[in-house]
PDB file of C-alpha atoms in Angstrom:
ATOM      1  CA  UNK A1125      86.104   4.294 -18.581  1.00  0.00           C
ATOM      2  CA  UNK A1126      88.720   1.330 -18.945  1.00  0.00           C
ATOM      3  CA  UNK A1127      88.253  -0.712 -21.670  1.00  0.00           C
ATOM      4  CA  UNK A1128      90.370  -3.523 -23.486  1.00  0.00           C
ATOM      5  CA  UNK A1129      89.605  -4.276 -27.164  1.00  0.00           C
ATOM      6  CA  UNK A1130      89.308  -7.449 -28.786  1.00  0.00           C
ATOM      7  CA  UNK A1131      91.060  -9.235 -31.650  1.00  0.00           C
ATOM      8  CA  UNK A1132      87.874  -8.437 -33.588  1.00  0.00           C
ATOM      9  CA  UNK A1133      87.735  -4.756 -32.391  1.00  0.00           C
ATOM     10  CA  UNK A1134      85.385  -5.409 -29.579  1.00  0.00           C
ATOM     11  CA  UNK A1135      86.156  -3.190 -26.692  1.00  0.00           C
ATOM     12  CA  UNK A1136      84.810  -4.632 -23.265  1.00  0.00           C
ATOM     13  CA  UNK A1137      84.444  -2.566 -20.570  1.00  0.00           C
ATOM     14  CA  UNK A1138      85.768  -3.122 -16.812  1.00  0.00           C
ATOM     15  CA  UNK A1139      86.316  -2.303 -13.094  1.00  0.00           C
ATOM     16  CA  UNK A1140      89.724  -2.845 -11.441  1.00  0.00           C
ATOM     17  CA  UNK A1141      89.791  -1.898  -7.885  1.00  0.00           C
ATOM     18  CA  UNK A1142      92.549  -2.524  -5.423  1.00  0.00           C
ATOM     19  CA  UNK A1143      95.979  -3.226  -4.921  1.00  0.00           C
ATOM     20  CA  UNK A1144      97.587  -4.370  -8.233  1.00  0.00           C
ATOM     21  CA  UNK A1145      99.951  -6.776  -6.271  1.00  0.00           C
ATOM     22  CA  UNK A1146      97.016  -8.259  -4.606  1.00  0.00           C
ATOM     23  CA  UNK A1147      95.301 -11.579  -5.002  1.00  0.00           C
ATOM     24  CA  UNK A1148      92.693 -10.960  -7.711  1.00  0.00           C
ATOM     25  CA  UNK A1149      88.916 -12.017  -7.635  1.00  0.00           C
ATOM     26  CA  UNK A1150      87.197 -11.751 -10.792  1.00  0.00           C
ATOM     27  CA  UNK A1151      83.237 -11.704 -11.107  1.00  0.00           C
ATOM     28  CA  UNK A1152      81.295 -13.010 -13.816  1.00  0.00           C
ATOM     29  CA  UNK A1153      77.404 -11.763 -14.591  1.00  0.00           C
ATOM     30  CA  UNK A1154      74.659 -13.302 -15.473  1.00  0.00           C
ATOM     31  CA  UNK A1155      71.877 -12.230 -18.494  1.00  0.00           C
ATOM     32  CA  UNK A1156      71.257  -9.761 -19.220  1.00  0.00           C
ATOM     33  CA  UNK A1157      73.148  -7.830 -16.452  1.00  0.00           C
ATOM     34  CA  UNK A1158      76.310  -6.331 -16.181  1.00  0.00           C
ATOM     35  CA  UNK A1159      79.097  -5.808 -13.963  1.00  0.00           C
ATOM     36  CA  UNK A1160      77.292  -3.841 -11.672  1.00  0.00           C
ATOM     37  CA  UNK A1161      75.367  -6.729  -9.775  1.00  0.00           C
ATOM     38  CA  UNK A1162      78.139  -7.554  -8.543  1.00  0.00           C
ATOM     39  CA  UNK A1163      78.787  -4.389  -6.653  1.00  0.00           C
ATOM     40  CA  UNK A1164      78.214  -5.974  -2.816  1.00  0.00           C
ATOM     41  CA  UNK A1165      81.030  -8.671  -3.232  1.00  0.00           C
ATOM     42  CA  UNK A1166      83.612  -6.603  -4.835  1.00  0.00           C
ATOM     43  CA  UNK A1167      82.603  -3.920  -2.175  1.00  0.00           C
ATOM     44  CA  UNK A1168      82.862  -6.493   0.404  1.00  0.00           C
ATOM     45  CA  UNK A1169      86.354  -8.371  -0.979  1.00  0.00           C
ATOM     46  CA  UNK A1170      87.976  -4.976  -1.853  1.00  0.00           C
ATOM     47  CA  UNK A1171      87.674  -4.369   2.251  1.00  0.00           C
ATOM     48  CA  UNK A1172      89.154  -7.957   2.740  1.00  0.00           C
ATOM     49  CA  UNK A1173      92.182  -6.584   0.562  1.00  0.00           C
ATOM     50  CA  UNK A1174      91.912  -8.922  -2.341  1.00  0.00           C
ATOM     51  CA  UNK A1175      92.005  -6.958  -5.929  1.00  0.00           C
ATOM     52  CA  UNK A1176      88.912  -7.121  -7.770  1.00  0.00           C
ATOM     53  CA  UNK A1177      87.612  -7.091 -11.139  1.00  0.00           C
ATOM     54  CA  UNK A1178      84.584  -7.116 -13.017  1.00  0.00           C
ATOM     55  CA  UNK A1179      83.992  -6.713 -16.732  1.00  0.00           C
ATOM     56  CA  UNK A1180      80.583  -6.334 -18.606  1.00  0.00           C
ATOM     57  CA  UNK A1181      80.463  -8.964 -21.360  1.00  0.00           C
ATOM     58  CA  UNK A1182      80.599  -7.991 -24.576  1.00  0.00           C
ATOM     59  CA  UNK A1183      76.744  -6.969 -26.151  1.00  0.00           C
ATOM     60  CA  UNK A1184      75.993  -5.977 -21.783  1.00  0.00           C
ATOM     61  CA  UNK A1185      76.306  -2.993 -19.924  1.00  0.00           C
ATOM     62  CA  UNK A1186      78.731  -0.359 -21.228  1.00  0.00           C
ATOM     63  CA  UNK A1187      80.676  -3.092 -23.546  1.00  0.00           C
ATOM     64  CA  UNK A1188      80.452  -2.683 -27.512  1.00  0.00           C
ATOM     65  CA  UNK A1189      76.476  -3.777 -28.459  1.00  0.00           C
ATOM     66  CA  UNK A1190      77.847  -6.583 -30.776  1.00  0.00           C
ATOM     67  CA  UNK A1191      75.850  -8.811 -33.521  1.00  0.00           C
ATOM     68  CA  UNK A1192      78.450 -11.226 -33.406  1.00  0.00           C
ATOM     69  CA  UNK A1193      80.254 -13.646 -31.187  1.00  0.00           C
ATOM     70  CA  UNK A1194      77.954 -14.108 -28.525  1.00  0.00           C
ATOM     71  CA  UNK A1195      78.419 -17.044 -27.493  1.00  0.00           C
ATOM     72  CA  UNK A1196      80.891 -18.943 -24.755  1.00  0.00           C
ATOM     73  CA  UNK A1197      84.026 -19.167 -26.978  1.00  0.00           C
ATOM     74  CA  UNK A1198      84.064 -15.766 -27.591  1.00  0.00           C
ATOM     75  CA  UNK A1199      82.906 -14.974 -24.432  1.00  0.00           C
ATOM     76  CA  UNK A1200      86.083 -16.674 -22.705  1.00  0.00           C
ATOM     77  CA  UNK A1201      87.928 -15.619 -25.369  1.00  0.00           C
ATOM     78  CA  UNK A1202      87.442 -12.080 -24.290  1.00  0.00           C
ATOM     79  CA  UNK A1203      88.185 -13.012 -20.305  1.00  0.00           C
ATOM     80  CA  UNK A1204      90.982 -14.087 -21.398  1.00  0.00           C
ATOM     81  CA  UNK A1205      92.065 -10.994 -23.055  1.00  0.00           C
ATOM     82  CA  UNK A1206      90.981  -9.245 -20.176  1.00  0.00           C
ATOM     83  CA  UNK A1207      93.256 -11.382 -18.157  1.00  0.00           C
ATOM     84  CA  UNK A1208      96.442 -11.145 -20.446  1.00  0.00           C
ATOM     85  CA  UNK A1209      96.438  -6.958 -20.700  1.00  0.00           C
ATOM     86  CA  UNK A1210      95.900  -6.940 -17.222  1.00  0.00           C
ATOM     87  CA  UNK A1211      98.754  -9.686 -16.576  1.00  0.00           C
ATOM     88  CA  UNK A1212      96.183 -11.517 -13.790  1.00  0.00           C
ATOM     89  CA  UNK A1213      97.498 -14.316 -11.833  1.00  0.00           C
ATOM     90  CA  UNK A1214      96.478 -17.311  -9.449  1.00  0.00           C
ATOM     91  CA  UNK A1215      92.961 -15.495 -10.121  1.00  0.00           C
ATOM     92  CA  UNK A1216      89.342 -16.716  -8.200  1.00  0.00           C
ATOM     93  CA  UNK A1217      86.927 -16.178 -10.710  1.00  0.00           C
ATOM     94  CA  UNK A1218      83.486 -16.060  -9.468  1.00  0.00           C
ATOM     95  CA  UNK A1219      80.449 -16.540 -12.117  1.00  0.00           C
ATOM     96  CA  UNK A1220      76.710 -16.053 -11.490  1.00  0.00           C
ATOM     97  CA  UNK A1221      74.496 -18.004 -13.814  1.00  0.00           C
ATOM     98  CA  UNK A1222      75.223 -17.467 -17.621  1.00  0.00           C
ATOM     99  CA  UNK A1223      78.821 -15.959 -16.080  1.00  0.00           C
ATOM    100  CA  UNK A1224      79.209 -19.581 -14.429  1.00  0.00           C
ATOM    101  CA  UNK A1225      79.531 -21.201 -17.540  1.00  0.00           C
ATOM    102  CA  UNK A1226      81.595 -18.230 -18.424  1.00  0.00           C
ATOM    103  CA  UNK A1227      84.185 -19.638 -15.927  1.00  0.00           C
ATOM    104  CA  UNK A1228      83.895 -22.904 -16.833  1.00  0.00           C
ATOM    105  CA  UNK A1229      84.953 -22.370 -20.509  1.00  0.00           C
ATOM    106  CA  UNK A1230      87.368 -20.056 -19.693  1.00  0.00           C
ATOM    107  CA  UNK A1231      88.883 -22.028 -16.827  1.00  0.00           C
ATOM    108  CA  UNK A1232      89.052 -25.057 -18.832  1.00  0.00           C
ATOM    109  CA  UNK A1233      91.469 -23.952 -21.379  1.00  0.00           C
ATOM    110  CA  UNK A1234      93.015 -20.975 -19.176  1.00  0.00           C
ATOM    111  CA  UNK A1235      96.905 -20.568 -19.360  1.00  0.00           C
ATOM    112  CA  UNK A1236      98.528 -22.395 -16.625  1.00  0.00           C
ATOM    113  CA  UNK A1237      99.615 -20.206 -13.420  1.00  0.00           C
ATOM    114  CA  UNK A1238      96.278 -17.981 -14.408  1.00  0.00           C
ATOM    115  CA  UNK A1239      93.474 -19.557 -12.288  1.00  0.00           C
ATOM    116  CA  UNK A1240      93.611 -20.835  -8.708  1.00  0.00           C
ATOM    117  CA  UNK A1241      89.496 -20.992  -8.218  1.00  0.00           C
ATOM    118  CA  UNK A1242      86.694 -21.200  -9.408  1.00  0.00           C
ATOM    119  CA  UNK A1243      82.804 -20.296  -7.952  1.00  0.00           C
ATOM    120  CA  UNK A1244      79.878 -21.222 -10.075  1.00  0.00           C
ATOM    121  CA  UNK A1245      76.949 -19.736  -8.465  1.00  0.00           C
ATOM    122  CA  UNK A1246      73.362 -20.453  -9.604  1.00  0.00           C
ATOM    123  CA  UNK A1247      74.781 -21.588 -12.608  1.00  0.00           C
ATOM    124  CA  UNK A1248      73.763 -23.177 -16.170  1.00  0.00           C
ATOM    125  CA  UNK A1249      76.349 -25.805 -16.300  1.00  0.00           C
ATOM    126  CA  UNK A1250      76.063 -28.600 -17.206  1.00  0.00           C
ATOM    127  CA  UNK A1251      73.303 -27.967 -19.994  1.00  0.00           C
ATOM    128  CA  UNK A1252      70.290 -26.286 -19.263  1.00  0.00           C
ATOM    129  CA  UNK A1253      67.843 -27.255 -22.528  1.00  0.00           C
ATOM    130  CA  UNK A1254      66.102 -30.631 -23.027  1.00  0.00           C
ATOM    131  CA  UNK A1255      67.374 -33.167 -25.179  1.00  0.00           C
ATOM    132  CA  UNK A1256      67.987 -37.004 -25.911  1.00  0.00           C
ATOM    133  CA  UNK A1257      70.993 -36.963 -23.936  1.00  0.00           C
ATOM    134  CA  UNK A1258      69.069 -34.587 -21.437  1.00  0.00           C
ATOM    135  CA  UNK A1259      66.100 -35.566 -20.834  1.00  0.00           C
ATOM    136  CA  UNK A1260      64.871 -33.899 -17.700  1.00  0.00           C
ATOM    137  CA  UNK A1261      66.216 -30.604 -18.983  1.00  0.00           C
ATOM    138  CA  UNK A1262      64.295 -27.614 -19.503  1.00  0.00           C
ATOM    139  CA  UNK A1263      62.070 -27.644 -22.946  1.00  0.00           C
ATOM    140  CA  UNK A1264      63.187 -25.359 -25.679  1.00  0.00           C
ATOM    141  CA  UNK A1265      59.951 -23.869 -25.713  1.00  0.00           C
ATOM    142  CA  UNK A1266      60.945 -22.082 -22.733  1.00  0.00           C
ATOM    143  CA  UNK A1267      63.433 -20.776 -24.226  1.00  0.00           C
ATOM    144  CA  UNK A1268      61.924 -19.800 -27.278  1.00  0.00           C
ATOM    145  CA  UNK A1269      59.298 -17.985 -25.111  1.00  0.00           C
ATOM    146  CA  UNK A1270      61.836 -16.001 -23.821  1.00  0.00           C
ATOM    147  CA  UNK A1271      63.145 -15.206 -27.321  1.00  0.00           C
ATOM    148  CA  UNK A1272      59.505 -14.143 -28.409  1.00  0.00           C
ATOM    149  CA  UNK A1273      59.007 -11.656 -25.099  1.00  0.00           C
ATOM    150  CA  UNK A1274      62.112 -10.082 -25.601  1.00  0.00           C
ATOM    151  CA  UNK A1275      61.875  -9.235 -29.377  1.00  0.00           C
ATOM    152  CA  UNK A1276      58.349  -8.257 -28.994  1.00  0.00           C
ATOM    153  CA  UNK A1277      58.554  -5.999 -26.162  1.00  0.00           C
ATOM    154  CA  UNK A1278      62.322  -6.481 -24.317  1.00  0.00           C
ATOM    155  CA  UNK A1279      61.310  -3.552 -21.220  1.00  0.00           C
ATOM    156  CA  UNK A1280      58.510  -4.917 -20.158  1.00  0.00           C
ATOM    157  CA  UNK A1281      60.031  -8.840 -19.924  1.00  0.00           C
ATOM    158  CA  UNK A1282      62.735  -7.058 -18.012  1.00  0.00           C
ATOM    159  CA  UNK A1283      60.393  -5.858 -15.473  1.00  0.00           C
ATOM    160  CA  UNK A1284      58.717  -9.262 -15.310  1.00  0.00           C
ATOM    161  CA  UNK A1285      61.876 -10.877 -14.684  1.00  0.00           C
ATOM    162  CA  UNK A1286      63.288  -9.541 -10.976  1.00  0.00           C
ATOM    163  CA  UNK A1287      59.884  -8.357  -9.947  1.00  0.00           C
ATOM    164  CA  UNK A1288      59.278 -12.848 -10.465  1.00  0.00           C
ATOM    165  CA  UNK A1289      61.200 -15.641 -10.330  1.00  0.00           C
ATOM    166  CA  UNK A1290      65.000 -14.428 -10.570  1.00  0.00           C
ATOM    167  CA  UNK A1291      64.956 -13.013  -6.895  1.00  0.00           C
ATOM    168  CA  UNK A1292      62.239 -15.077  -5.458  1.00  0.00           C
ATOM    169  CA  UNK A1293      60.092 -12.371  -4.726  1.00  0.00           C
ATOM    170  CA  UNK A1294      57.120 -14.597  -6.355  1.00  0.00           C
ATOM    171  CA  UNK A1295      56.900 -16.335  -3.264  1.00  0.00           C
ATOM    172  CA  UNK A1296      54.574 -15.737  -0.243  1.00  0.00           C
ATOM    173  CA  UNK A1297      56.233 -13.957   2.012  1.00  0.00           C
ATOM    174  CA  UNK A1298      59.062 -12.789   0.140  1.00  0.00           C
ATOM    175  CA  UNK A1299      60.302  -9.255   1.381  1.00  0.00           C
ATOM    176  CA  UNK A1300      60.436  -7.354  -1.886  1.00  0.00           C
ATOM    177  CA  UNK A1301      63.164  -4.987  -2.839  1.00  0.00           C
ATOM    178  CA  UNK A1302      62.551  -2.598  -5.231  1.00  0.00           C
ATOM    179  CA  UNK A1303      65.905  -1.353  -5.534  1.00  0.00           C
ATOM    180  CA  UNK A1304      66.866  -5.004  -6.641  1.00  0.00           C
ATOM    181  CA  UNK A1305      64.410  -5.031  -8.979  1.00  0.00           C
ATOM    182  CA  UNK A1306      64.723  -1.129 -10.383  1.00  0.00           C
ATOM    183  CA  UNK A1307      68.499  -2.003 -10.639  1.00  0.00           C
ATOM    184  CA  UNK A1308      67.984  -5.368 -12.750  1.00  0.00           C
ATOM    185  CA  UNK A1309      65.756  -3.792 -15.286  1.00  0.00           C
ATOM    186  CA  UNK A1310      68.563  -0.450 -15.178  1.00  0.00           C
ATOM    187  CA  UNK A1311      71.386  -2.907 -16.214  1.00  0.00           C
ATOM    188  CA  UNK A1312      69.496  -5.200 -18.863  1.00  0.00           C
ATOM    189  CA  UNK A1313      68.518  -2.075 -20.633  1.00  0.00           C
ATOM    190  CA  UNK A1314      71.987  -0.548 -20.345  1.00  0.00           C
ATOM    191  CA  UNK A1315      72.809  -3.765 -22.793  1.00  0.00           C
ATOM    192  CA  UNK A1316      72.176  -4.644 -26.389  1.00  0.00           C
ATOM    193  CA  UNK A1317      69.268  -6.267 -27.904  1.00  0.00           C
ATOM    194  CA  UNK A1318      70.982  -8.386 -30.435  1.00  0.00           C
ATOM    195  CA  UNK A1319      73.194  -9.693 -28.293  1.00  0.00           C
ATOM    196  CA  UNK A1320      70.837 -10.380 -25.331  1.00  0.00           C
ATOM    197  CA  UNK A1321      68.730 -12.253 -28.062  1.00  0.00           C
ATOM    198  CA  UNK A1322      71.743 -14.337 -29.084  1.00  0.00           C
ATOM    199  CA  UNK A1323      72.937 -15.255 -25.718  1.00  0.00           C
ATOM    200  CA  UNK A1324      69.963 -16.927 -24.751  1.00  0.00           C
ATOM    201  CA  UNK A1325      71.012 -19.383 -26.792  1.00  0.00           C
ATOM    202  CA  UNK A1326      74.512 -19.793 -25.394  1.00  0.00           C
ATOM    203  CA  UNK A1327      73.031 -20.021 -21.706  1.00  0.00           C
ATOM    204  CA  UNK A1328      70.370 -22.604 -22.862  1.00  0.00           C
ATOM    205  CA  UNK A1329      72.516 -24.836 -25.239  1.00  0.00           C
ATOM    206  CA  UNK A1330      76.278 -25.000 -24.691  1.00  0.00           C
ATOM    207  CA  UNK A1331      77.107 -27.798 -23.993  1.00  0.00           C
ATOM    208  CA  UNK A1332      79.474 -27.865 -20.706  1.00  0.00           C
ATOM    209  CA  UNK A1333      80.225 -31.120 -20.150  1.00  0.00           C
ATOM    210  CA  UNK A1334      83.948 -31.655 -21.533  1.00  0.00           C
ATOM    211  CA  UNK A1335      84.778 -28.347 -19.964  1.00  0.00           C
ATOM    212  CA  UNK A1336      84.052 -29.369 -16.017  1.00  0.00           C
ATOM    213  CA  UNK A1337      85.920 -32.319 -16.425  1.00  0.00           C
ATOM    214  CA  UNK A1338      88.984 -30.709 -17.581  1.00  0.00           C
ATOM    215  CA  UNK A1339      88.979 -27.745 -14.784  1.00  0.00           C
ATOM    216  CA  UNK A1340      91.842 -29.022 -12.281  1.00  0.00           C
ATOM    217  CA  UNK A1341      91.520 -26.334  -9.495  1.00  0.00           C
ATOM    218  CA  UNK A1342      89.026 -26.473  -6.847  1.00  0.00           C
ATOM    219  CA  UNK A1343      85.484 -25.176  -7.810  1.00  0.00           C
ATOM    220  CA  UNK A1344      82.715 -24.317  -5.297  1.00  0.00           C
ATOM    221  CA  UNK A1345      79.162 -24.102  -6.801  1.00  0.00           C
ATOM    222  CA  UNK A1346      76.297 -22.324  -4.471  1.00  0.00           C
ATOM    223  CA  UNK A1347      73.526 -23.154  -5.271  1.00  0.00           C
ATOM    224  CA  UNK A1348      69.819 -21.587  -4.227  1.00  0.00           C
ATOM    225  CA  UNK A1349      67.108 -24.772  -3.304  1.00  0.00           C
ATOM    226  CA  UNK A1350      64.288 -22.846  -4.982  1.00  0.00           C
ATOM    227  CA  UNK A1351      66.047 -21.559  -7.622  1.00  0.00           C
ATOM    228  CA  UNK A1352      63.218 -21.098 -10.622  1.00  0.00           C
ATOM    229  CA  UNK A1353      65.548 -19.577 -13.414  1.00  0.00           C
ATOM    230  CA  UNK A1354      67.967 -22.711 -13.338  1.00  0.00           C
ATOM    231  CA  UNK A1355      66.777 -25.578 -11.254  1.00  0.00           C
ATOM    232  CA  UNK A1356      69.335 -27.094  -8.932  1.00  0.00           C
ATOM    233  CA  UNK A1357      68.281 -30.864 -10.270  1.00  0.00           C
ATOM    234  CA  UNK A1358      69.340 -29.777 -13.627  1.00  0.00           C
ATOM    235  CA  UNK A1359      72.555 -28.251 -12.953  1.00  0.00           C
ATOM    236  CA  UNK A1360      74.628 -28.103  -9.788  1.00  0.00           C
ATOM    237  CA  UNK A1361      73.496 -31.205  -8.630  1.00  0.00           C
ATOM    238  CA  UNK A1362      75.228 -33.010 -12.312  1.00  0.00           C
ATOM    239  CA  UNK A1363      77.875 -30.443 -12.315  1.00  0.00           C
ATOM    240  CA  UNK A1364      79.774 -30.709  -9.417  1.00  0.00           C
ATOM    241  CA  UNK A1365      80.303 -34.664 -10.206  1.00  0.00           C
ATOM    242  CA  UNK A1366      81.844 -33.808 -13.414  1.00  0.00           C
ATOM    243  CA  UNK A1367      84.554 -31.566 -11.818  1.00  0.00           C
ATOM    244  CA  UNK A1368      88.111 -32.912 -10.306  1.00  0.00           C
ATOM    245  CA  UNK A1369      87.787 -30.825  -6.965  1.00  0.00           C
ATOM    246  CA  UNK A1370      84.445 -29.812  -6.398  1.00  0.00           C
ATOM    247  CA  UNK A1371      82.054 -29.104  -3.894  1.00  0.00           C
ATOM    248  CA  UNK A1372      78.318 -28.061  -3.053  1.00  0.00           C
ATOM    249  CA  UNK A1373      76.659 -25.605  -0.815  1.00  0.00           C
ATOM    250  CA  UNK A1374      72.902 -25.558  -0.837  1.00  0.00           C
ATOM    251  CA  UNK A1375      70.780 -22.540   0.422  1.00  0.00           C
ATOM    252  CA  UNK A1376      67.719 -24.092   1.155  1.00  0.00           C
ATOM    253  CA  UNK A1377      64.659 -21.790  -0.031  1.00  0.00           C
ATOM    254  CA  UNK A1378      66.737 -19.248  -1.597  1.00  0.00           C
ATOM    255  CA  UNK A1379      66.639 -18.161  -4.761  1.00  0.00           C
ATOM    256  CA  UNK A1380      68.403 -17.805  -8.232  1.00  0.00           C
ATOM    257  CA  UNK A1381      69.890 -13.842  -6.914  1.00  0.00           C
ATOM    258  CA  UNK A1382      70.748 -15.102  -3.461  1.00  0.00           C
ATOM    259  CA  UNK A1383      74.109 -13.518  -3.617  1.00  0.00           C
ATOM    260  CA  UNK A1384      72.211  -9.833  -4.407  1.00  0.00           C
ATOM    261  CA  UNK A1385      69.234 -10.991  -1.544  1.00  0.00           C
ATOM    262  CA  UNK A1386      71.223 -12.539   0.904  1.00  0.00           C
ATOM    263  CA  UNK A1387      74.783 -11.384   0.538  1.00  0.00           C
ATOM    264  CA  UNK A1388      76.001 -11.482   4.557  1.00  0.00           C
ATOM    265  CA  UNK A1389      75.413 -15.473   3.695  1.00  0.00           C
ATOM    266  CA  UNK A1390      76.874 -16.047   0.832  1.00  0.00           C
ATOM    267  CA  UNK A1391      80.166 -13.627   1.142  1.00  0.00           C
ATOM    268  CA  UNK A1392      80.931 -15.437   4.325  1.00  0.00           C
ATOM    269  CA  UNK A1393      80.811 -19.005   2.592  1.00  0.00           C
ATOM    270  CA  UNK A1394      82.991 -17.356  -0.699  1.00  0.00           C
ATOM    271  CA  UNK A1395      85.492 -15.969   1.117  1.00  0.00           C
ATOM    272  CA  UNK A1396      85.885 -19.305   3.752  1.00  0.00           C
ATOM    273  CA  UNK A1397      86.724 -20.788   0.070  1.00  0.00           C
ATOM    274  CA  UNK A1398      88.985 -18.329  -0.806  1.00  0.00           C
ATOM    275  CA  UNK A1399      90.576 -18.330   2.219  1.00  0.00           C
ATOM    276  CA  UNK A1400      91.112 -22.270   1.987  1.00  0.00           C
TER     277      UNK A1400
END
């Protein structure tokens, strides 16, 4: 397996497919997932000849199951390890969720010459928990709630999760995969329950603010309309006003996975931003 270890001895696993000398697009997952769900688009812009790369973050998937650093310094921290040993350049990172404020940390402070894009899909940014200075944010008792299912009984919340709200499939009407949902639960279980625990925390709390405004390439955020794991009113909406360059594209009825559920839309409408 290819791995890179940290400056603290972390080794973080990833996938590098392609042509080294090609334009890279890096993926960033979501909680509690791992590379893997992002197996359609690197399928897809591997076949488009672009290099592509997707790591598991560090506590997920088949990366060290850490007790420390889990949270978004650390986390960009170890992209940008990722990105020095494997000497990436004029990179599109693309970050789903809890991986889109992944990007935005690491793209803020990124090396110069290193990033050229930047995708935030369904993504926490700018702050996700209630406060004083966001008031119409989600309660921390939400939060909390998920800290409680998860320590109490972690593989049954991760059955609740995809077979719910994450893929829509709550909905009247929705047309169910199982696959989706059998390969959700197969990654968060793959990952650490420590670190999982921790990083609901950094989704929920960090703070992105300063780092959108200081992110000088273009960003694209997609966003799904019915989105029930991170509200669009709460996020992309306040996000993309914060940014330099940045622009919105809103699925209406989709959901938080639309990019696993509906991936001959949303491809399309990444790679049209690639391309541009």
């Amino acid at each position: 397996m290819a791995m890179i270890t940290t400056s603290d001895g972390t080794n973080i696993f990833y996938k590098d497919w392609g042509l080294k000398d090609a334009q890279p697009v890096m993926f960033h997952h979501g909680w509690p997932l791992s590379g893997d769900d992002w197996d359609t688009q690197m399928l897809f812009f591997l076949s488009q000849g672009y290099r592509v790369i997707a790591h598991d973050r560090r506590g997920h998937g088949r990366s060290d199951q850490t007790d420390t650093g889990n949270e978004m310094d650390t986390y960009a921290a170890d992209v940008a390890a990722i990105v020095k040993a494997l000497d990436l350049r004029d990179v599109i990172h693309i970050g789903h969720s809890t991986g889109g404020g992944e990007v935005a940390r690491y793209a803020a402070q990124a090396e110069p010459g290193r990033v050229a894009k930047a995708v935030l899909i369904g993504a926490v940014p700018p702050v996700m928990v209630r406060s004083d200075q966001n008031p119409d944010g989600i309660p921390m008792e939400v939060f909390d709630g998920f800290r409680e299912a998860l320590a109490r009984n972690r593989a049954q919340f991760y059955k609740g999760i995809p077979n719910g709200p994450f893929y829509g499939f709550n909905r009247e009407g929705a047309e169910v995969s199982q696959g989706l949902i059998d390969n959700w639960w197969r990654q968060g279980m793959a990952g650490g329950a420590k670190a999982h625990y921790d990083c609901i925390k950094a989704f929920s709390e960090t703070d992105f603010t300063a780092d959108l405004e200081a992110i000088t390439v273009p960003v694209l955020f997609l966003h799904g309309e019915d989105d029930q794991i991170v509200p669009i009113e709460n996020s992309a909406y306040k996000a993309v006003k914060l940014v330099r360059d940045g622009t919105l594209k809103i699925y209406p009825g989709l959901s938080h996975g639309l990019f696993a559920t509906h991936p001959e839309i949303v491809n399309a409408d990444l790679l049209a931003f690639v391309r541009s």
